[in-house]
GROMACS .gro file of C-alpha atoms in nm:
model
  374
    1UNK     CA    1   0.283  -3.978   0.588
    2UNK     CA    2   0.533  -3.788   0.363
    3UNK     CA    3   0.394  -3.466   0.234
    4UNK     CA    4   0.477  -3.436  -0.171
    5UNK     CA    5   0.789  -3.202  -0.265
    6UNK     CA    6   0.883  -3.093  -0.602
    7UNK     CA    7   1.202  -2.871  -0.620
    8UNK     CA    8   1.076  -2.683  -0.886
    9UNK     CA    9   0.834  -2.533  -0.617
   10UNK     CA   10   1.150  -2.375  -0.484
   11UNK     CA   11   1.286  -2.194  -0.807
   12UNK     CA   12   1.383  -1.850  -0.753
   13UNK     CA   13   1.084  -1.679  -0.923
   14UNK     CA   14   0.841  -1.890  -0.707
   15UNK     CA   15   0.995  -1.822  -0.392
   16UNK     CA   16   0.990  -1.442  -0.482
   17UNK     CA   17   0.617  -1.467  -0.462
   18UNK     CA   18   0.462  -1.259  -0.157
   19UNK     CA   19   0.506  -1.500   0.117
   20UNK     CA   20   0.118  -1.506   0.187
   21UNK     CA   21   0.057  -1.624  -0.150
   22UNK     CA   22   0.358  -1.843  -0.164
   23UNK     CA   23   0.224  -2.051   0.115
   24UNK     CA   24  -0.158  -2.082  -0.013
   25UNK     CA   25  -0.034  -2.199  -0.369
   26UNK     CA   26   0.245  -2.421  -0.261
   27UNK     CA   27  -0.015  -2.596  -0.009
   28UNK     CA   28  -0.256  -2.610  -0.305
   29UNK     CA   29   0.002  -2.787  -0.534
   30UNK     CA   30   0.109  -3.023  -0.256
   31UNK     CA   31  -0.263  -3.118  -0.193
   32UNK     CA   32  -0.326  -3.174  -0.580
   33UNK     CA   33  -0.019  -3.393  -0.589
   34UNK     CA   34  -0.153  -3.590  -0.306
   35UNK     CA   35  -0.483  -3.656  -0.451
   36UNK     CA   36  -0.330  -3.759  -0.807
   37UNK     CA   37  -0.096  -3.996  -0.603
   38UNK     CA   38  -0.405  -4.144  -0.433
   39UNK     CA   39  -0.574  -4.198  -0.744
   40UNK     CA   40  -0.320  -4.321  -0.948
   41UNK     CA   41  -0.323  -4.067  -1.203
   42UNK     CA   42  -0.095  -4.079  -1.518
   43UNK     CA   43  -0.253  -3.806  -1.719
   44UNK     CA   44  -0.264  -3.434  -1.644
   45UNK     CA   45  -0.567  -3.327  -1.454
   46UNK     CA   46  -0.786  -3.013  -1.532
   47UNK     CA   47  -0.765  -2.787  -1.235
   48UNK     CA   48  -0.995  -2.458  -1.186
   49UNK     CA   49  -0.854  -2.196  -0.967
   50UNK     CA   50  -1.143  -1.950  -0.870
   51UNK     CA   51  -1.050  -1.628  -0.763
   52UNK     CA   52  -0.690  -1.665  -0.837
   53UNK     CA   53  -0.616  -1.367  -1.030
   54UNK     CA   54  -0.239  -1.257  -0.930
   55UNK     CA   55  -0.071  -1.235  -1.257
   56UNK     CA   56   0.324  -1.264  -1.185
   57UNK     CA   57   0.597  -1.039  -1.379
   58UNK     CA   58   0.579  -1.275  -1.692
   59UNK     CA   59   0.216  -1.281  -1.689
   60UNK     CA   60   0.165  -1.632  -1.574
   61UNK     CA   61  -0.082  -1.713  -1.311
   62UNK     CA   62   0.082  -1.866  -0.968
   63UNK     CA   63  -0.113  -2.180  -0.993
   64UNK     CA   64  -0.004  -2.260  -1.346
   65UNK     CA   65   0.356  -2.224  -1.227
   66UNK     CA   66   0.341  -2.483  -0.939
   67UNK     CA   67   0.122  -2.729  -1.136
   68UNK     CA   68   0.306  -2.719  -1.474
   69UNK     CA   69   0.220  -3.044  -1.592
   70UNK     CA   70  -0.164  -2.992  -1.532
   71UNK     CA   71  -0.419  -2.794  -1.713
   72UNK     CA   72  -0.473  -2.532  -1.503
   73UNK     CA   73  -0.751  -2.240  -1.555
   74UNK     CA   74  -0.803  -1.945  -1.341
   75UNK     CA   75  -1.093  -1.761  -1.326
   76UNK     CA   76  -1.163  -1.428  -1.159
   77UNK     CA   77  -1.414  -1.119  -1.179
   78UNK     CA   78  -1.094  -0.893  -1.320
   79UNK     CA   79  -1.077  -0.810  -1.691
   80UNK     CA   80  -0.748  -0.969  -1.811
   81UNK     CA   81  -0.603  -1.101  -2.144
   82UNK     CA   82  -0.375  -1.364  -2.064
   83UNK     CA   83  -0.304  -1.751  -2.082
   84UNK     CA   84  -0.479  -1.967  -1.863
   85UNK     CA   85  -0.726  -1.710  -1.750
   86UNK     CA   86  -1.106  -1.638  -1.808
   87UNK     CA   87  -1.320  -1.352  -1.655
   88UNK     CA   88  -1.630  -1.524  -1.467
   89UNK     CA   89  -1.797  -1.482  -1.131
   90UNK     CA   90  -1.769  -1.775  -0.883
   91UNK     CA   91  -2.115  -1.769  -0.795
   92UNK     CA   92  -2.212  -1.849  -1.173
   93UNK     CA   93  -1.944  -2.059  -1.325
   94UNK     CA   94  -1.970  -2.108  -1.714
   95UNK     CA   95  -1.871  -2.470  -1.695
   96UNK     CA   96  -2.028  -2.811  -1.725
   97UNK     CA   97  -2.099  -3.039  -1.417
   98UNK     CA   98  -1.763  -3.195  -1.304
   99UNK     CA   99  -1.571  -3.043  -1.566
  100UNK     CA  100  -1.256  -3.029  -1.357
  101UNK     CA  101  -1.094  -3.310  -1.149
  102UNK     CA  102  -1.021  -3.050  -0.876
  103UNK     CA  103  -1.146  -2.687  -0.834
  104UNK     CA  104  -0.937  -2.476  -0.598
  105UNK     CA  105  -1.009  -2.133  -0.425
  106UNK     CA  106  -0.761  -1.959  -0.223
  107UNK     CA  107  -0.844  -1.666  -0.010
  108UNK     CA  108  -1.153  -1.592  -0.176
  109UNK     CA  109  -1.447  -1.706   0.028
  110UNK     CA  110  -1.383  -1.408   0.278
  111UNK     CA  111  -1.449  -1.134  -0.002
  112UNK     CA  112  -1.788  -1.264  -0.089
  113UNK     CA  113  -2.102  -1.139   0.134
  114UNK     CA  114  -2.229  -1.368   0.359
  115UNK     CA  115  -2.548  -1.404   0.179
  116UNK     CA  116  -2.339  -1.541  -0.140
  117UNK     CA  117  -2.105  -1.787   0.042
  118UNK     CA  118  -2.366  -2.083   0.023
  119UNK     CA  119  -2.394  -2.018  -0.364
  120UNK     CA  120  -2.036  -2.000  -0.415
  121UNK     CA  121  -1.937  -2.325  -0.225
  122UNK     CA  122  -2.226  -2.503  -0.448
  123UNK     CA  123  -2.091  -2.385  -0.757
  124UNK     CA  124  -1.719  -2.484  -0.673
  125UNK     CA  125  -1.862  -2.837  -0.581
  126UNK     CA  126  -2.057  -2.869  -0.902
  127UNK     CA  127  -1.801  -2.829  -1.153
  128UNK     CA  128  -1.567  -3.030  -0.954
  129UNK     CA  129  -1.519  -3.382  -1.038
  130UNK     CA  130  -1.324  -3.519  -0.754
  131UNK     CA  131  -1.244  -3.256  -0.504
  132UNK     CA  132  -1.270  -2.897  -0.378
  133UNK     CA  133  -0.955  -2.735  -0.210
  134UNK     CA  134  -1.071  -2.450  -0.023
  135UNK     CA  135  -0.844  -2.194   0.189
  136UNK     CA  136  -0.931  -1.885   0.343
  137UNK     CA  137  -0.861  -1.697   0.685
  138UNK     CA  138  -1.113  -1.823   0.934
  139UNK     CA  139  -1.223  -1.638   1.268
  140UNK     CA  140  -1.008  -1.865   1.473
  141UNK     CA  141  -0.851  -1.736   1.807
  142UNK     CA  142  -0.634  -1.425   1.740
  143UNK     CA  143  -0.694  -1.378   1.368
  144UNK     CA  144  -0.939  -1.090   1.413
  145UNK     CA  145  -0.699  -0.916   1.653
  146UNK     CA  146  -0.417  -0.977   1.429
  147UNK     CA  147  -0.609  -0.827   1.133
  148UNK     CA  148  -0.737  -0.512   1.354
  149UNK     CA  149  -0.381  -0.446   1.472
  150UNK     CA  150  -0.243  -0.438   1.128
  151UNK     CA  151  -0.558  -0.242   1.017
  152UNK     CA  152  -0.485   0.016   1.289
  153UNK     CA  153  -0.120   0.044   1.182
  154UNK     CA  154  -0.195   0.111   0.795
  155UNK     CA  155  -0.460   0.366   0.905
  156UNK     CA  156  -0.200   0.561   1.116
  157UNK     CA  157  -0.018   0.648   0.801
  158UNK     CA  158  -0.329   0.722   0.576
  159UNK     CA  159  -0.332   0.373   0.411
  160UNK     CA  160  -0.627   0.163   0.346
  161UNK     CA  161  -0.571  -0.226   0.243
  162UNK     CA  162  -0.902  -0.303   0.030
  163UNK     CA  163  -0.863  -0.676   0.120
  164UNK     CA  164  -0.859  -0.616   0.499
  165UNK     CA  165  -1.138  -0.360   0.433
  166UNK     CA  166  -1.353  -0.626   0.278
  167UNK     CA  167  -1.273  -0.882   0.562
  168UNK     CA  168  -1.396  -0.619   0.788
  169UNK     CA  169  -1.735  -0.537   0.547
  170UNK     CA  170  -1.833  -0.894   0.489
  171UNK     CA  171  -1.690  -1.082   0.789
  172UNK     CA  172  -1.412  -1.359   0.809
  173UNK     CA  173  -1.567  -1.670   0.775
  174UNK     CA  174  -1.651  -1.871   1.081
  175UNK     CA  175  -1.530  -2.237   1.096
  176UNK     CA  176  -1.855  -2.347   1.256
  177UNK     CA  177  -2.052  -2.204   0.953
  178UNK     CA  178  -1.834  -2.367   0.702
  179UNK     CA  179  -1.825  -2.697   0.882
  180UNK     CA  180  -2.222  -2.677   0.926
  181UNK     CA  181  -2.290  -2.605   0.577
  182UNK     CA  182  -2.076  -2.892   0.482
  183UNK     CA  183  -2.262  -3.111   0.710
  184UNK     CA  184  -2.590  -3.031   0.584
  185UNK     CA  185  -2.433  -3.112   0.244
  186UNK     CA  186  -2.368  -3.476   0.366
  187UNK     CA  187  -1.984  -3.364   0.240
  188UNK     CA  188  -1.675  -3.565   0.355
  189UNK     CA  189  -1.372  -3.371   0.410
  190UNK     CA  190  -1.064  -3.307   0.609
  191UNK     CA  191  -0.951  -2.977   0.743
  192UNK     CA  192  -0.634  -2.808   0.909
  193UNK     CA  193  -0.453  -2.479   0.976
  194UNK     CA  194  -0.209  -2.321   0.780
  195UNK     CA  195   0.015  -1.998   0.803
  196UNK     CA  196   0.151  -1.986   1.150
  197UNK     CA  197  -0.045  -1.702   1.295
  198UNK     CA  198   0.247  -1.504   1.499
  199UNK     CA  199   0.459  -1.510   1.204
  200UNK     CA  200   0.200  -1.416   0.948
  201UNK     CA  201   0.166  -1.108   1.152
  202UNK     CA  202   0.502  -1.028   1.204
  203UNK     CA  203   0.574  -1.074   0.831
  204UNK     CA  204   0.284  -0.850   0.723
  205UNK     CA  205   0.405  -0.582   0.961
  206UNK     CA  206   0.736  -0.602   0.799
  207UNK     CA  207   0.610  -0.602   0.461
  208UNK     CA  208   0.360  -0.327   0.485
  209UNK     CA  209   0.677  -0.126   0.690
  210UNK     CA  210   0.884  -0.154   0.390
  211UNK     CA  211   0.595  -0.062   0.142
  212UNK     CA  212   0.558   0.289   0.334
  213UNK     CA  213   0.940   0.336   0.226
  214UNK     CA  214   1.090   0.434  -0.130
  215UNK     CA  215   1.235   0.161  -0.355
  216UNK     CA  216   1.205  -0.127  -0.156
  217UNK     CA  217   1.072  -0.369  -0.451
  218UNK     CA  218   1.383  -0.569  -0.467
  219UNK     CA  219   1.422  -0.574  -0.068
  220UNK     CA  220   1.061  -0.694  -0.085
  221UNK     CA  221   1.154  -1.006  -0.295
  222UNK     CA  222   1.468  -1.079  -0.130
  223UNK     CA  223   1.262  -1.104   0.212
  224UNK     CA  224   1.009  -1.322   0.053
  225UNK     CA  225   1.280  -1.557  -0.109
  226UNK     CA  226   1.460  -1.591   0.238
  227UNK     CA  227   1.139  -1.624   0.428
  228UNK     CA  228   0.959  -1.898   0.183
  229UNK     CA  229   1.270  -2.095   0.146
  230UNK     CA  230   1.332  -2.133   0.549
  231UNK     CA  231   0.987  -2.107   0.691
  232UNK     CA  232   0.711  -2.240   0.468
  233UNK     CA  233   0.716  -2.591   0.600
  234UNK     CA  234   0.714  -2.427   0.976
  235UNK     CA  235   0.441  -2.228   0.894
  236UNK     CA  236   0.222  -2.537   0.823
  237UNK     CA  237   0.077  -2.542   1.173
  238UNK     CA  238  -0.164  -2.393   1.421
  239UNK     CA  239  -0.258  -2.144   1.535
  240UNK     CA  240  -0.300  -2.049   1.158
  241UNK     CA  241  -0.417  -1.740   1.001
  242UNK     CA  242  -0.578  -1.966   0.717
  243UNK     CA  243  -0.801  -2.287   0.774
  244UNK     CA  244  -0.778  -2.526   0.437
  245UNK     CA  245  -1.026  -2.785   0.358
  246UNK     CA  246  -1.032  -3.071   0.088
  247UNK     CA  247  -1.378  -3.177   0.022
  248UNK     CA  248  -1.432  -3.460  -0.174
  249UNK     CA  249  -1.706  -3.517  -0.452
  250UNK     CA  250  -1.668  -3.884  -0.439
  251UNK     CA  251  -1.528  -4.139  -0.208
  252UNK     CA  252  -1.350  -4.104   0.115
  253UNK     CA  253  -1.064  -3.867   0.178
  254UNK     CA  254  -0.711  -4.034   0.068
  255UNK     CA  255  -0.563  -4.176   0.390
  256UNK     CA  256  -0.255  -3.950   0.271
  257UNK     CA  257  -0.424  -3.643   0.373
  258UNK     CA  258  -0.410  -3.705   0.725
  259UNK     CA  259  -0.030  -3.614   0.674
  260UNK     CA  260  -0.130  -3.261   0.640
  261UNK     CA  261  -0.365  -3.277   0.980
  262UNK     CA  262  -0.079  -3.410   1.154
  263UNK     CA  263   0.186  -3.147   1.022
  264UNK     CA  264  -0.062  -2.865   1.120
  265UNK     CA  265  -0.110  -3.021   1.483
  266UNK     CA  266   0.252  -3.009   1.560
  267UNK     CA  267   0.302  -2.819   1.860
  268UNK     CA  268   0.432  -2.473   1.848
  269UNK     CA  269   0.783  -2.402   1.825
  270UNK     CA  270   0.974  -2.394   2.159
  271UNK     CA  271   1.169  -2.110   2.072
  272UNK     CA  272   1.224  -1.824   2.321
  273UNK     CA  273   1.278  -1.560   2.066
  274UNK     CA  274   0.966  -1.645   1.888
  275UNK     CA  275   0.755  -1.648   2.215
  276UNK     CA  276   0.926  -1.301   2.289
  277UNK     CA  277   0.825  -1.178   1.933
  278UNK     CA  278   0.470  -1.273   1.953
  279UNK     CA  279   0.475  -1.085   2.302
  280UNK     CA  280   0.631  -0.777   2.162
  281UNK     CA  281   0.428  -0.737   1.860
  282UNK     CA  282   0.130  -0.545   1.971
  283UNK     CA  283   0.351  -0.294   2.158
  284UNK     CA  284   0.572  -0.257   1.854
  285UNK     CA  285   0.284  -0.205   1.631
  286UNK     CA  286   0.159   0.067   1.858
  287UNK     CA  287   0.511   0.204   1.871
  288UNK     CA  288   0.520   0.223   1.531
  289UNK     CA  289   0.190   0.361   1.485
  290UNK     CA  290   0.256   0.642   1.712
  291UNK     CA  291   0.614   0.705   1.518
  292UNK     CA  292   0.432   0.725   1.223
  293UNK     CA  293   0.162   0.963   1.346
  294UNK     CA  294   0.415   1.193   1.488
  295UNK     CA  295   0.612   1.179   1.150
  296UNK     CA  296   0.280   1.253   0.975
  297UNK     CA  297   0.221   1.557   1.210
  298UNK     CA  298   0.568   1.689   1.171
  299UNK     CA  299   0.511   1.656   0.788
  300UNK     CA  300   0.195   1.855   0.825
  301UNK     CA  301   0.360   2.101   1.030
  302UNK     CA  302   0.653   2.144   0.780
  303UNK     CA  303   0.386   2.170   0.511
  304UNK     CA  304   0.242   2.458   0.717
  305UNK     CA  305   0.572   2.604   0.772
  306UNK     CA  306   0.643   2.605   0.405
  307UNK     CA  307   0.319   2.773   0.329
  308UNK     CA  308   0.384   3.062   0.601
  309UNK     CA  309   0.739   3.086   0.457
  310UNK     CA  310   0.606   3.101   0.090
  311UNK     CA  311   0.357   3.383   0.206
  312UNK     CA  312   0.618   3.578   0.398
  313UNK     CA  313   0.837   3.560   0.085
  314UNK     CA  314   0.579   3.692  -0.131
  315UNK     CA  315   0.517   3.988   0.146
  316UNK     CA  316   0.879   4.044   0.137
  317UNK     CA  317   0.909   4.033  -0.235
  318UNK     CA  318   0.599   4.281  -0.258
  319UNK     CA  319   0.769   4.503   0.003
  320UNK     CA  320   1.103   4.522  -0.180
  321UNK     CA  321   0.882   4.602  -0.493
  322UNK     CA  322   0.696   4.864  -0.328
  323UNK     CA  323   1.020   5.031  -0.167
  324UNK     CA  324   1.176   5.017  -0.528
  325UNK     CA  325   0.855   5.228  -0.632
  326UNK     CA  326   0.878   5.463  -0.337
  327UNK     CA  327   1.260   5.511  -0.405
  328UNK     CA  328   1.197   5.612  -0.764
  329UNK     CA  329   0.913   5.842  -0.664
  330UNK     CA  330   1.158   6.006  -0.407
  331UNK     CA  331   1.429   6.047  -0.675
  332UNK     CA  332   1.167   6.195  -0.891
  333UNK     CA  333   1.065   6.448  -0.622
  334UNK     CA  334   1.411   6.546  -0.557
  335UNK     CA  335   1.495   6.602  -0.890
  336UNK     CA  336   1.170   6.828  -0.929
  337UNK     CA  337   1.283   7.019  -0.612
  338UNK     CA  338   1.636   7.083  -0.762
  339UNK     CA  339   1.469   7.205  -1.060
  340UNK     CA  340   1.259   7.461  -0.859
  341UNK     CA  341   1.563   7.582  -0.678
  342UNK     CA  342   1.773   7.612  -1.002
  343UNK     CA  343   1.450   7.803  -1.139
  344UNK     CA  344   1.429   8.019  -0.815
  345UNK     CA  345   1.800   8.123  -0.840
  346UNK     CA  346   1.759   8.225  -1.214
  347UNK     CA  347   1.482   8.432  -1.128
  348UNK     CA  348   1.672   8.605  -0.846
  349UNK     CA  349   1.955   8.640  -1.112
  350UNK     CA  350   1.709   8.820  -1.358
  351UNK     CA  351   1.553   9.044  -1.110
  352UNK     CA  352   1.879   9.148  -0.967
  353UNK     CA  353   1.984   9.252  -1.325
  354UNK     CA  354   1.687   9.445  -1.399
  355UNK     CA  355   1.647   9.629  -1.069
  356UNK     CA  356   2.003   9.635  -0.977
  357UNK     CA  357   2.124   9.705  -0.599
  358UNK     CA  358   1.831   9.976  -0.454
  359UNK     CA  359   2.065  10.101  -0.176
  360UNK     CA  360   2.350  10.170  -0.401
  361UNK     CA  361   2.101  10.346  -0.640
  362UNK     CA  362   1.960  10.550  -0.346
  363UNK     CA  363   2.325  10.651  -0.232
  364UNK     CA  364   2.422  10.772  -0.584
  365UNK     CA  365   2.095  11.005  -0.573
  366UNK     CA  366   2.187  11.163  -0.231
  367UNK     CA  367   2.521  11.232  -0.355
  368UNK     CA  368   2.393  11.406  -0.679
  369UNK     CA  369   2.160  11.639  -0.470
  370UNK     CA  370   2.454  11.734  -0.271
  371UNK     CA  371   2.656  11.826  -0.526
  372UNK     CA  372   2.416  12.056  -0.696
  373UNK     CA  373   2.406  12.247  -0.355
  374UNK     CA  374   2.734  12.290  -0.330
   0.00000   0.00000   0.00000
């Protein structure tokens, strides 16, 4: 079965989206197009995206760009003024039952505490007239390991990703829990993997590595554009980072949805380079982590040395200042000593003039006495 394709989905501004967002929103657009074709819909549908607050550079929400012919509305808890957006809580949506043909939620379920997930899914189904499209990372094989490795790498250079932190705080959804909840509701649905995990992990590592470098915004865009154009279809397979659900609100799942299940079930690529990359990912992360830790320690040592150098410079400057003061005092004392010497010589001269030479005076007296005797 053929998966819908619209060349507008590969416009430059959409391909420049972060690869992880591009994957989820293009998949959502493909699923909406499939549901519309199966229903023979001609008129635009009303689509609600719960938790999809990701305004692009021009202020447009992603799903609006992927479904330009439908009436899309994004709701999220963030305060934002812009088109196609309304602030609301996903566990208490301010809309009537069945107000939208399709309700979507991409990578939001894992950010809701476990106690509120049932209410969240109930609200999505309540306001959906035809179907709910749900996508989120699930605790399938390797996903937690991949997130833990990425968290370890980010922590090594003092960065915390709030999204990953909430994954750990609330727990990634268990497929068994979601499937069990849907069975309890008597829901009819299809589920499949999305976001080929080995490449997801590698791209996340590369993206965060670029984030740690200065002036890489344009490089980010070029990386995403190239990756999205070449790897989107290849990444729609298991093992997946994300698990997608199409939950029907009326009728059976359209047969065309089986094409997504078959695409996700394709065997992993028989690519030695890809296999090797999967093998070396963890050692690469640990090596980069150690290098980053070493760089941080060197930077700390450099800061310490700079502080010590500044203190030494202050000490040296103070010593130079004190030496100048002492030199001034020395010159003052030398001048005083010269003055004392001059005054001493002056006194000697005055005394000499007043008293004359005592030996000469004595000789004169002796001579006078002799002259008298003679």
